Coordinates of C-alpha atoms in Angstrom, one line a residue:
X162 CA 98.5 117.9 100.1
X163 CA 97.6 120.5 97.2
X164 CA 100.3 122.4 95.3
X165 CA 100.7 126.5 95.6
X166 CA 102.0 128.5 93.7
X167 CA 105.6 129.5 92.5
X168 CA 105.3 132.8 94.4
X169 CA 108.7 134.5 93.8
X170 CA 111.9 134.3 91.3
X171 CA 114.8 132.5 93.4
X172 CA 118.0 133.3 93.7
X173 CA 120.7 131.5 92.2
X174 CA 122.6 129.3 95.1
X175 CA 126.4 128.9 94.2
X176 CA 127.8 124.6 94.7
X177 CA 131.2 123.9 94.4
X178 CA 132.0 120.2 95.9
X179 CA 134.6 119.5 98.3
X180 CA 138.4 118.9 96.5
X181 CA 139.0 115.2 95.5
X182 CA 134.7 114.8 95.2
X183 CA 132.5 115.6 91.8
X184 CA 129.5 116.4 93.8
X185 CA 129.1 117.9 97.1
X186 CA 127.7 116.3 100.3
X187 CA 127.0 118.0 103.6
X188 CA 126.1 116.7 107.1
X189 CA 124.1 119.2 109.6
X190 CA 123.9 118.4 113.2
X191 CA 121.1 119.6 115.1
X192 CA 123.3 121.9 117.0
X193 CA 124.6 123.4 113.3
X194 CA 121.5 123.3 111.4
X195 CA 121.5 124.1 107.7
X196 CA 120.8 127.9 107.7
X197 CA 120.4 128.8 104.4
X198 CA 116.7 128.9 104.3
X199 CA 115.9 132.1 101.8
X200 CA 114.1 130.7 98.4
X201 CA 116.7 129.3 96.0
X202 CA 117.8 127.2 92.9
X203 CA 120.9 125.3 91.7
X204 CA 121.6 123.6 88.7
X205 CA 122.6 120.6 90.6
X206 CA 119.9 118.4 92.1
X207 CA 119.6 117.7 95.4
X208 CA 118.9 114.9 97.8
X209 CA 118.3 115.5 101.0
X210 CA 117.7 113.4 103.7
X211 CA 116.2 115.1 106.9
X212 CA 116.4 112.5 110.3
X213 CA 113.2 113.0 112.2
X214 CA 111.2 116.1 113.6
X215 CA 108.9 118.2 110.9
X216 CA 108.3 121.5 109.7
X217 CA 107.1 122.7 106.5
X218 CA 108.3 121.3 102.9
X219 CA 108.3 124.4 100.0
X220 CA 108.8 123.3 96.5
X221 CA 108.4 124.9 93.7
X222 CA 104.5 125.5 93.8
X223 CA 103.8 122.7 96.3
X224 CA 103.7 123.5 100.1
X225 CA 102.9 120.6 102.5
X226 CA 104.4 119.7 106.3
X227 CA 106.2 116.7 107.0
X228 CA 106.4 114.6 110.1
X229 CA 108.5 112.2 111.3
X230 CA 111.7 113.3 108.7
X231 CA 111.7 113.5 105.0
X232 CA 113.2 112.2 102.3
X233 CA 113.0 114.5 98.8
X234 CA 114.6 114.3 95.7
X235 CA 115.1 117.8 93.7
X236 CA 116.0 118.3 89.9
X237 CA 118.6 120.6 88.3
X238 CA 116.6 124.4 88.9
X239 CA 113.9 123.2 90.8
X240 CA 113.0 126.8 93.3
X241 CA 112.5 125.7 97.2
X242 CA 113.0 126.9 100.8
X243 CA 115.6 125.0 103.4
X244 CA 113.8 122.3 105.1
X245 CA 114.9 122.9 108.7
X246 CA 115.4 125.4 111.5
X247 CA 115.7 125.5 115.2
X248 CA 111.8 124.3 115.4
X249 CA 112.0 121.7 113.5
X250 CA 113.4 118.8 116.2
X251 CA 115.5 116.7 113.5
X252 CA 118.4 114.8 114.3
X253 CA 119.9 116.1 111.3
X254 CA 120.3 116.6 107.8
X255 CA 122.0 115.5 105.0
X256 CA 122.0 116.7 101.5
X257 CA 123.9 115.5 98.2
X258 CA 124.0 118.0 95.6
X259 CA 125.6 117.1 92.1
X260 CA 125.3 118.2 88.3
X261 CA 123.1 116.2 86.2
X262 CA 126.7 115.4 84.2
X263 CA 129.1 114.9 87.2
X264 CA 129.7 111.6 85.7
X265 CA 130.5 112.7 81.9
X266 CA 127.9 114.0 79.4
X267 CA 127.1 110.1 78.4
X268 CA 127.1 108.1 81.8
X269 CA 123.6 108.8 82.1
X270 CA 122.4 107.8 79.0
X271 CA 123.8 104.5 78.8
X272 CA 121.4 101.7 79.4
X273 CA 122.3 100.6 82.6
X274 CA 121.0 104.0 83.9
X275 CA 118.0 103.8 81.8
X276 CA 115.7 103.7 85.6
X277 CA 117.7 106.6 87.2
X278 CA 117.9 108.7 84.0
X279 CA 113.8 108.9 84.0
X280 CA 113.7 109.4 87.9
X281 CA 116.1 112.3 87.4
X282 CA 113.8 113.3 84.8
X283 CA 110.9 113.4 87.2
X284 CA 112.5 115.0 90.0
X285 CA 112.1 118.3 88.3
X286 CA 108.9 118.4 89.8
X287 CA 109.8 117.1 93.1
X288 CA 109.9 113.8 94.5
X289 CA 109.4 113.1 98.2
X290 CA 110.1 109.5 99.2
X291 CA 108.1 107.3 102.2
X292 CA 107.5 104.0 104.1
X293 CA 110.2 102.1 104.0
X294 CA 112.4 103.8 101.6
X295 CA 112.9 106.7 103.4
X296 CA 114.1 105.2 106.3
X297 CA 116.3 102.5 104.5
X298 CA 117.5 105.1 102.2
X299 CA 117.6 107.7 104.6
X300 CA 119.9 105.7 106.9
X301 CA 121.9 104.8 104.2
X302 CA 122.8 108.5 102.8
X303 CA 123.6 109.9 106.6
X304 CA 125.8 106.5 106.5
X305 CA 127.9 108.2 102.9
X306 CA 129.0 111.3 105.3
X307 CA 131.6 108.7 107.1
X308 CA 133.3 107.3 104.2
X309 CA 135.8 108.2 101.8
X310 CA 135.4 109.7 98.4
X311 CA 135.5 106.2 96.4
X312 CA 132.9 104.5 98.3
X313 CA 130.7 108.1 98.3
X314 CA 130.3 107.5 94.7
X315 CA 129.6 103.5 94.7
X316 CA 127.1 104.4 97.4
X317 CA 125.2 107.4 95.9
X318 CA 125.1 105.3 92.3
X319 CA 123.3 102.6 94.6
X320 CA 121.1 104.6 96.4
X321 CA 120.0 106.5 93.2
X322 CA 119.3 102.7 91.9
X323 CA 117.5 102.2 94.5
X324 CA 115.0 104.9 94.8
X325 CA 114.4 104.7 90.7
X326 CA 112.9 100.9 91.8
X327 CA 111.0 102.4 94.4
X328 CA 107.1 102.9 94.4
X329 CA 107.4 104.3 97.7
X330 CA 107.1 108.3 96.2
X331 CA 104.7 111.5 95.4
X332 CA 105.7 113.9 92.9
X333 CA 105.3 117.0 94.5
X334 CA 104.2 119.6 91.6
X335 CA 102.4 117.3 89.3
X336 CA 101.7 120.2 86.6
X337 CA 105.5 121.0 86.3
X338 CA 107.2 124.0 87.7
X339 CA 107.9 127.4 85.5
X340 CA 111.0 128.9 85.9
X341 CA 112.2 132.4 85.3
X342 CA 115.1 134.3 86.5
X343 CA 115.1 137.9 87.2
X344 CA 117.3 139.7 89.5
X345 CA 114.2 142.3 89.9
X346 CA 111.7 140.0 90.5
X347 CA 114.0 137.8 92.9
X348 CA 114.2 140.9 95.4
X349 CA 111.0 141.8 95.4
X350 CA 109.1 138.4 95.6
X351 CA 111.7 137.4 98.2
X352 CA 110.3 140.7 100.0
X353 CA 106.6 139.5 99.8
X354 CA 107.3 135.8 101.2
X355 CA 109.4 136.9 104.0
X356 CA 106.7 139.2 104.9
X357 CA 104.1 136.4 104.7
X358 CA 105.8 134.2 106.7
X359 CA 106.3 136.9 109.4
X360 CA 102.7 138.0 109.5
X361 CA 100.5 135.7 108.6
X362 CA 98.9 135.1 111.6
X363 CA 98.0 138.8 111.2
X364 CA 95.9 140.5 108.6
X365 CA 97.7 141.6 105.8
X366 CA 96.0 144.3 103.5
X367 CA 96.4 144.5 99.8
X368 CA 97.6 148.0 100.2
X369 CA 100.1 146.8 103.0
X370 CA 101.8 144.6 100.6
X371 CA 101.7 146.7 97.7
X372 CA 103.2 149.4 99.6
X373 CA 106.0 146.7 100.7
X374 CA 107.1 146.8 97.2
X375 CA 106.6 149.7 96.2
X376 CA 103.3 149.1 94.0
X377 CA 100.2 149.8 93.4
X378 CA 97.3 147.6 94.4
X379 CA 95.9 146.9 91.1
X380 CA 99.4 146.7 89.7
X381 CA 100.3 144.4 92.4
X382 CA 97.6 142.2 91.8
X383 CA 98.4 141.8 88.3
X384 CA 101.7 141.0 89.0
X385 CA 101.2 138.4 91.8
X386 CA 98.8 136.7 89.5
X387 CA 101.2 136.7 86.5
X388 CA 103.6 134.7 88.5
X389 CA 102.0 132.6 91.1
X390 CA 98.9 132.4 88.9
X391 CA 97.2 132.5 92.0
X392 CA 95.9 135.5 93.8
X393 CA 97.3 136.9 96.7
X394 CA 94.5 136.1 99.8
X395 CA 94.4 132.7 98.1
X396 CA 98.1 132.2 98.6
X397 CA 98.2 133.8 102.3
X398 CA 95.1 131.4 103.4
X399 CA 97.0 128.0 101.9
X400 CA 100.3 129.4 103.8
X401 CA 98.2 129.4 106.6
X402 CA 96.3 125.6 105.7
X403 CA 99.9 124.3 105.7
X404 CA 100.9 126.2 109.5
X405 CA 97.5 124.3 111.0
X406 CA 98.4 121.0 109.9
X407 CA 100.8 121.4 111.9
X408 CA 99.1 122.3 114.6
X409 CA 96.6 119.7 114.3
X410 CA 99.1 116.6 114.1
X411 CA 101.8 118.2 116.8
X412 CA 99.5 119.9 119.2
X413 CA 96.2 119.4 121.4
X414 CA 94.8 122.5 120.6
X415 CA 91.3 122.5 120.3
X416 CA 90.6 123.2 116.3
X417 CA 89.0 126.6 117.1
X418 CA 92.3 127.7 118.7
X419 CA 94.4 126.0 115.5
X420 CA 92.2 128.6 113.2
X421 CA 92.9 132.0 115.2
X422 CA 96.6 130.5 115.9
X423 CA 96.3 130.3 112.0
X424 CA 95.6 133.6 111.4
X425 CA 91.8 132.7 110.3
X426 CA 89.4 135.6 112.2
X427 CA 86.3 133.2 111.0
X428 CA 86.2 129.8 112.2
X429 CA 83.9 128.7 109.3
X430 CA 85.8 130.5 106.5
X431 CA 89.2 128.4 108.1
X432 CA 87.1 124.9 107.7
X433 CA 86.0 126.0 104.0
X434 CA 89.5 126.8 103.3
X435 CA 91.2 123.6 104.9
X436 CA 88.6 121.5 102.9
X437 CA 89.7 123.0 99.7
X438 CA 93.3 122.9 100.4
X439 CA 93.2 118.9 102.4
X440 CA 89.8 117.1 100.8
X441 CA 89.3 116.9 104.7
X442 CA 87.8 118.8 107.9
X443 CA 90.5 119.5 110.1
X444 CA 89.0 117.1 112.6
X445 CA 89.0 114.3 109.6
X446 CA 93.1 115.5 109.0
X447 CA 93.8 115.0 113.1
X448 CA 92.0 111.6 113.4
X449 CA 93.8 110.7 110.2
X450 CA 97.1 111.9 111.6
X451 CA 96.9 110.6 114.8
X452 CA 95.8 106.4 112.8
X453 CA 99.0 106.8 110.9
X454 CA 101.0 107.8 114.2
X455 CA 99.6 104.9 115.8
X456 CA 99.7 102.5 112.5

């Protein structure tokens, strides 16, 4: 899947590990699903595990759906959305969160760790694990919840071993991620995505969003640009690209219906637009889905 922009300036999401622990591990049930789902950074990274269902996978200026769980490795101030909700159908989640230094300023850099320090490197741009490593792995980190704080450490040095060997990984925002903070800009971009993601199955009018923030079109425009250095229709139709593949592998809508479900009023401006955004037809993307379902 393509990357999309950066579209807003996250917030800054506070971390402080558990007493006795240097980095901070959390277990969420489906029943207690991890609810912080506004857009977000840390200085920590983050590796979280999510056991079955799908949903839709936000990171920095990539947007894609998983299926069947994920597996994603974030660096220190990478921006993203929670993975889960009540429609996702996971198991449940886990995600490890520590400082680049939890271990000392030098512990990294020491040749030993030469692997992990480069994959921690690369995992400012995203990483998101499959095949067999994700589910290996993935068992693996939901296994860390049940022991105690010793063998936590033993076993996340390990697993981060162990995924720096891997080949089983795409990096998720190829071209790097831009980064930003401003209180200003937080609020108001966080304005403009939560109104995307409530209407767009709907049409949503320049002016309508300008006047969400409090803006002018033209000034709007501008501004959207500036930051997401992608325009705003452009940005709407992708979030929309990303809500049909979903459709398309977890549904048996016809593809007509997946395009007005969508929010796309034209069938043939939806196929144009999923082409762009997939390199494939939507029929192409379900027959695909469906071989590596049955693979």
């Amino acid at each position: 899947m393509q990357s999309v922009s950066n579209i807003s300036k996250p917030s800054l999401e506070q971390i402080v590990p558990a007493v006795g622990s240097s980095f901070l591990l959390r277990r969420f049930s489906k029943s207690c699903e991890n609810v912080l789902a506004n857009w977000h950074f840390h200085p920590e990274l983050e590796l979280i595990y999510v056991h079955g269902g799908s949903g839709k996978r936000h990171i920095g200026k990539h947007m894609s759906y998983f299926n069947d769980g994920d597996l994603v490795l974030m660096g220190s101030r990478l921006p993203h959305f929670g993975f889960t909700d009540r429609l996702t159908g996971n198991r449940s989640e886990t995600v490890i969160q520590f400082k680049e230094d939890f271990l000392g300023d030098v512990f990294f850099s020491l040749p030993e760790m030469t692997n992990v320090r480069r994959m921690m490197e690369l995992s400012k741009k995203g990483l998101a694990f499959h095949g067999e490593t994700k589910k290996k792995i993935g068992d693996r980190i939901e296994a860390l919840a049940w022991t105690d704080h010793y063998d936590r450490l033993i076993g996340l040095l390990s697993i981060l071993k162990d995924l720096a060997q891997s080949q089983e990984f795409e990096v998720l925002n190829a071209d790097g991620v831009a980064l930003a903070v401003d209180t200003k800009d937080n609020d108001r971009m966080n304005d403009v995505y939560t109104y995307i993601r409530d209407h767009f199955k709907e049409h949503i009018s320049l002016e309508e969003i300008s006047d969400k923030v409090s803006m002018t079109v033209p000034a709007f425009c501008r501004y959207f640009k500036k930051i997401s250095r992608k325009t705003f229709t452009k940005f709407v139709n992708e979030y929309r690209i990303v809500h049909a593949t979903k459709l398309l592998a977890e549904t048996s809508m016809s593809i007509t219906e997946v395009s007005f479900e969508s929010g796309f009023n034209n069938f043939s401006h939806f196929n144009k637009c999923f082409k762009e955004f997939t390199d494939k037809s939507p029929s192409e993307y379900r027959k695909g889905f469906k071989n590596v379902v049955r693979d």
